Amino acid sequence: MDSATSETRTPLGVSAANGLKIVVVGGFGAGKTTMVRSVSEIRPLNTEETMTQAGEAVDDISGVRGKTATTVAFDFGRITLDARNVLYLFGAPGQERFWFLWDRLFSGTLGAVVLVDTRRIDDSWYAIDRLERLGTPFIVACNDFGGPTYTPGQIREALDLDPHVPLVNCDARSRESSKIVLITLVEHIQAMYTDQARAPRQELV
């Protein structure tokens, strides 16, 4: 399996002029930090802190008992698209007490990836609701934790997901898998803007 530690990273060229922003959101322990780390061409900036027993009274750690660290601000990674364009990745913290940071992270974003842990599907509700309220394009990626297997239809029903929102499976530890997720998001955004451009304009009377 691909991993971030085995990849050779290419530095950003000095000629890059356009920065595109994507945010990775989802529930606590869904794999957001892992995805940013696996796909970034630079060593990611992260704000992980060691989890302690005191945090158990604040955060719901059911289903993530093996987790030893958690993001307290955001993760940051980067991917060079070409000589002039670069993609910036931001991983949002999953705990409810840090949700107030999300509005800042969503500002100016091209779109978002909602990572879902199928063992705890309900944890994804808030992210989807917030993105829909803001009108931010997004896709849903189910991260493989070896939990129960659901059909795409069952997951869509559980998340009350609109039919036009892409739903994909992924392994956030794999760079190739994470790249496919980002490509799916970009293609979804491109299709949305193409559809809007083709839509007939209403004339003022």
Short mmCIF file of C-alpha atoms in Angstrom, two decimals:
data_model
loop_
_atom_site.label_atom_id
_atom_site.label_comp_id
_atom_site.label_asym_id
_atom_site.label_seq_id
_atom_site.Cartn_x
_atom_site.Cartn_y
_atom_site.Cartn_z
CA MET A 1 0.00 0.00 0.00
CA ASP A 2 1.24 3.48 -0.83
CA SER A 3 2.24 5.70 2.06
CA ALA A 4 3.30 9.29 2.45
CA THR A 5 6.64 8.31 3.95
CA SER A 6 7.75 6.41 0.85
CA GLU A 7 7.01 9.16 -1.70
CA THR A 8 9.52 11.59 -3.19
CA ARG A 9 8.13 15.12 -2.91
CA THR A 10 8.64 17.77 -5.59
CA PRO A 11 9.10 21.35 -4.39
CA LEU A 12 6.82 24.11 -5.62
CA GLY A 13 8.20 26.16 -8.51
CA VAL A 14 8.73 29.87 -7.95
CA SER A 15 6.54 30.68 -10.97
CA ALA A 16 3.29 29.38 -9.43
CA ALA A 17 0.72 32.17 -9.52
CA ASN A 18 -2.70 30.66 -8.81
CA GLY A 19 -3.62 28.97 -5.54
CA LEU A 20 -6.69 26.72 -5.39
CA LYS A 21 -8.08 25.69 -2.01
CA ILE A 22 -9.75 22.41 -1.03
CA VAL A 23 -10.90 21.50 2.48
CA VAL A 24 -11.12 17.95 3.86
CA VAL A 25 -13.81 17.66 6.53
CA GLY A 26 -15.57 14.91 8.41
CA GLY A 27 -16.13 13.40 11.80
CA PHE A 28 -13.61 12.87 14.56
CA GLY A 29 -11.02 10.25 13.53
CA ALA A 30 -12.35 9.86 9.96
CA GLY A 31 -8.85 10.14 8.43
CA LYS A 32 -8.56 13.79 7.42
CA THR A 33 -4.99 14.24 8.65
CA THR A 34 -4.01 10.93 7.04
CA MET A 35 -5.41 11.99 3.65
CA VAL A 36 -3.63 15.36 3.66
CA ARG A 37 -0.41 13.65 4.70
CA SER A 38 -0.64 10.91 2.07
CA VAL A 39 -1.25 13.16 -0.92
CA SER A 40 0.76 16.31 -0.11
CA GLU A 41 3.99 16.85 -2.04
CA ILE A 42 5.52 18.62 0.96
CA ARG A 43 5.80 17.54 4.54
CA PRO A 44 2.37 18.63 5.81
CA LEU A 45 1.89 21.21 8.49
CA ASN A 46 -0.30 19.76 11.20
CA THR A 47 -1.45 20.80 14.65
CA GLU A 48 -1.86 17.39 16.25
CA GLU A 49 -1.72 17.06 20.02
CA THR A 50 -1.54 13.91 22.13
CA MET A 51 -4.91 12.75 23.40
CA THR A 52 -5.22 12.37 27.15
CA GLN A 53 -7.74 10.81 29.50
CA ALA A 54 -9.04 14.29 30.31
CA GLY A 55 -10.24 14.62 26.72
CA GLU A 56 -12.47 11.57 27.04
CA ALA A 57 -14.94 13.67 29.00
CA VAL A 58 -15.14 16.17 26.12
CA ASP A 59 -14.74 14.17 22.88
CA ASP A 60 -16.67 11.09 21.84
CA ILE A 61 -13.90 8.54 21.30
CA SER A 62 -16.17 5.53 20.82
CA GLY A 63 -14.97 3.68 17.75
CA VAL A 64 -11.55 5.39 17.76
CA ARG A 65 -10.00 3.84 20.87
CA GLY A 66 -6.68 3.35 19.08
CA LYS A 67 -6.34 7.05 18.22
CA THR A 68 -3.49 8.71 20.15
CA ALA A 69 -3.39 12.22 18.64
CA THR A 70 -5.94 14.72 17.35
CA THR A 71 -5.95 17.87 15.20
CA VAL A 72 -6.67 21.02 17.23
CA ALA A 73 -6.54 23.65 14.45
CA PHE A 74 -6.01 22.36 10.90
CA ASP A 75 -3.72 20.34 8.63
CA PHE A 76 -2.11 21.88 5.58
CA GLY A 77 -0.65 20.27 2.46
CA ARG A 78 0.15 21.23 -1.11
CA ILE A 79 0.05 19.75 -4.62
CA THR A 80 1.57 21.39 -7.71
CA LEU A 81 -0.82 21.05 -10.66
CA ASP A 82 1.39 22.72 -13.27
CA ALA A 83 3.91 25.56 -13.59
CA ARG A 84 1.30 28.20 -12.71
CA ASN A 85 -1.25 26.46 -10.49
CA VAL A 86 -1.00 24.91 -7.05
CA LEU A 87 -3.60 23.16 -4.91
CA TYR A 88 -3.70 23.87 -1.17
CA LEU A 89 -5.26 21.24 1.08
CA PHE A 90 -6.70 22.04 4.49
CA GLY A 91 -7.82 19.33 6.90
CA ALA A 92 -10.45 20.54 9.36
CA PRO A 93 -10.59 19.36 12.99
CA GLY A 94 -13.37 16.88 13.63
CA GLN A 95 -14.31 17.50 17.27
CA GLU A 96 -17.41 19.57 17.90
CA ARG A 97 -15.51 22.00 20.16
CA PHE A 98 -13.37 23.06 17.15
CA TRP A 99 -16.20 23.49 14.63
CA PHE A 100 -16.05 27.26 15.06
CA LEU A 101 -12.84 27.14 12.97
CA TRP A 102 -14.64 25.70 9.95
CA ASP A 103 -16.08 29.00 8.68
CA ARG A 104 -12.56 30.41 8.31
CA LEU A 105 -11.35 27.27 6.56
CA PHE A 106 -14.31 27.27 4.17
CA SER A 107 -13.69 30.88 3.14
CA GLY A 108 -12.47 31.03 -0.46
CA THR A 109 -12.51 27.26 -0.93
CA LEU A 110 -13.01 25.67 -4.35
CA GLY A 111 -14.77 22.67 -2.82
CA ALA A 112 -14.63 20.07 -0.08
CA VAL A 113 -14.17 16.37 0.54
CA VAL A 114 -16.36 14.90 3.28
CA LEU A 115 -14.59 11.84 4.70
CA VAL A 116 -16.94 9.26 6.16
CA ASP A 117 -16.13 6.44 8.55
CA THR A 118 -18.91 3.94 7.85
CA ARG A 119 -18.67 2.69 11.45
CA ARG A 120 -19.87 6.14 12.56
CA ILE A 121 -21.89 7.55 9.66
CA ASP A 122 -23.82 9.98 11.86
CA ASP A 123 -20.58 11.90 12.55
CA SER A 124 -20.71 13.22 8.98
CA TRP A 125 -24.07 14.94 9.29
CA TYR A 126 -22.76 18.27 10.52
CA ALA A 127 -20.14 18.63 7.76
CA ILE A 128 -22.66 17.90 4.99
CA ASP A 129 -25.28 20.21 6.49
CA ARG A 130 -22.79 23.08 6.81
CA LEU A 131 -21.51 22.69 3.25
CA GLU A 132 -25.04 22.55 1.83
CA ARG A 133 -26.00 25.70 3.75
CA LEU A 134 -22.96 27.52 2.37
CA GLY A 135 -23.53 26.25 -1.17
CA THR A 136 -20.01 24.79 -1.27
CA PRO A 137 -19.48 21.99 -3.83
CA PHE A 138 -18.46 18.72 -2.18
CA ILE A 139 -18.15 14.99 -2.65
CA VAL A 140 -18.35 12.18 -0.10
CA ALA A 141 -15.52 9.67 0.29
CA CYS A 142 -15.95 6.58 2.47
CA ASN A 143 -12.64 5.80 4.16
CA ASP A 144 -11.99 2.08 4.57
CA PHE A 145 -11.56 1.14 8.23
CA GLY A 146 -12.61 -2.46 7.73
CA GLY A 147 -16.00 -1.81 9.28
CA PRO A 148 -19.45 -2.93 8.11
CA THR A 149 -20.07 -3.02 4.37
CA TYR A 150 -22.91 -0.92 3.00
CA THR A 151 -24.17 -0.42 -0.52
CA PRO A 152 -23.87 3.06 -2.06
CA GLY A 153 -27.65 3.31 -1.87
CA GLN A 154 -27.65 2.59 1.87
CA ILE A 155 -24.96 5.21 2.50
CA ARG A 156 -26.79 7.80 0.41
CA GLU A 157 -29.99 7.12 2.30
CA ALA A 158 -28.25 7.31 5.70
CA LEU A 159 -26.67 10.67 4.77
CA ASP A 160 -29.75 11.94 2.89
CA LEU A 161 -27.32 12.68 0.07
CA ASP A 162 -28.50 14.43 -3.09
CA PRO A 163 -28.20 12.21 -6.20
CA HIS A 164 -25.83 14.66 -7.93
CA VAL A 165 -23.22 14.48 -5.13
CA PRO A 166 -20.49 11.93 -6.04
CA LEU A 167 -19.91 9.09 -3.58
CA VAL A 168 -16.62 7.17 -3.75
CA ASN A 169 -14.68 4.66 -1.67
CA CYS A 170 -11.11 5.40 -0.63
CA ASP A 171 -8.17 4.47 1.55
CA ALA A 172 -6.85 7.72 3.02
CA ARG A 173 -3.46 6.08 3.65
CA SER A 174 -2.92 5.57 -0.08
CA ARG A 175 -1.63 8.45 -2.14
CA GLU A 176 -3.16 7.08 -5.34
CA SER A 177 -6.53 6.56 -3.68
CA SER A 178 -6.49 10.08 -2.22
CA LYS A 179 -5.54 11.53 -5.61
CA ILE A 180 -8.57 9.84 -7.17
CA VAL A 181 -10.77 11.45 -4.51
CA LEU A 182 -9.39 14.92 -5.31
CA ILE A 183 -9.74 14.35 -9.05
CA THR A 184 -13.37 13.31 -8.52
CA LEU A 185 -14.01 16.54 -6.61
CA VAL A 186 -12.41 18.73 -9.29
CA GLU A 187 -14.37 16.96 -12.04
CA HIS A 188 -17.58 17.43 -10.04
CA ILE A 189 -16.90 21.16 -9.63
CA GLN A 190 -16.08 21.51 -13.31
CA ALA A 191 -19.31 19.76 -14.27
CA MET A 192 -21.32 22.01 -11.96
CA TYR A 193 -19.90 25.19 -13.48
CA THR A 194 -20.40 23.83 -16.99
CA ASP A 195 -24.05 23.09 -16.24
CA GLN A 196 -24.52 26.58 -14.80
CA ALA A 197 -22.95 28.16 -17.89
CA ARG A 198 -25.29 26.19 -20.18
CA ALA A 199 -28.40 27.04 -18.18
CA PRO A 200 -30.62 29.60 -19.96
CA ARG A 201 -30.49 33.06 -18.43
CA GLN A 202 -33.70 34.71 -17.31
CA GLU A 203 -34.32 38.07 -18.93
CA LEU A 204 -35.46 40.99 -16.84
CA VAL A 205 -38.87 42.41 -17.74
#
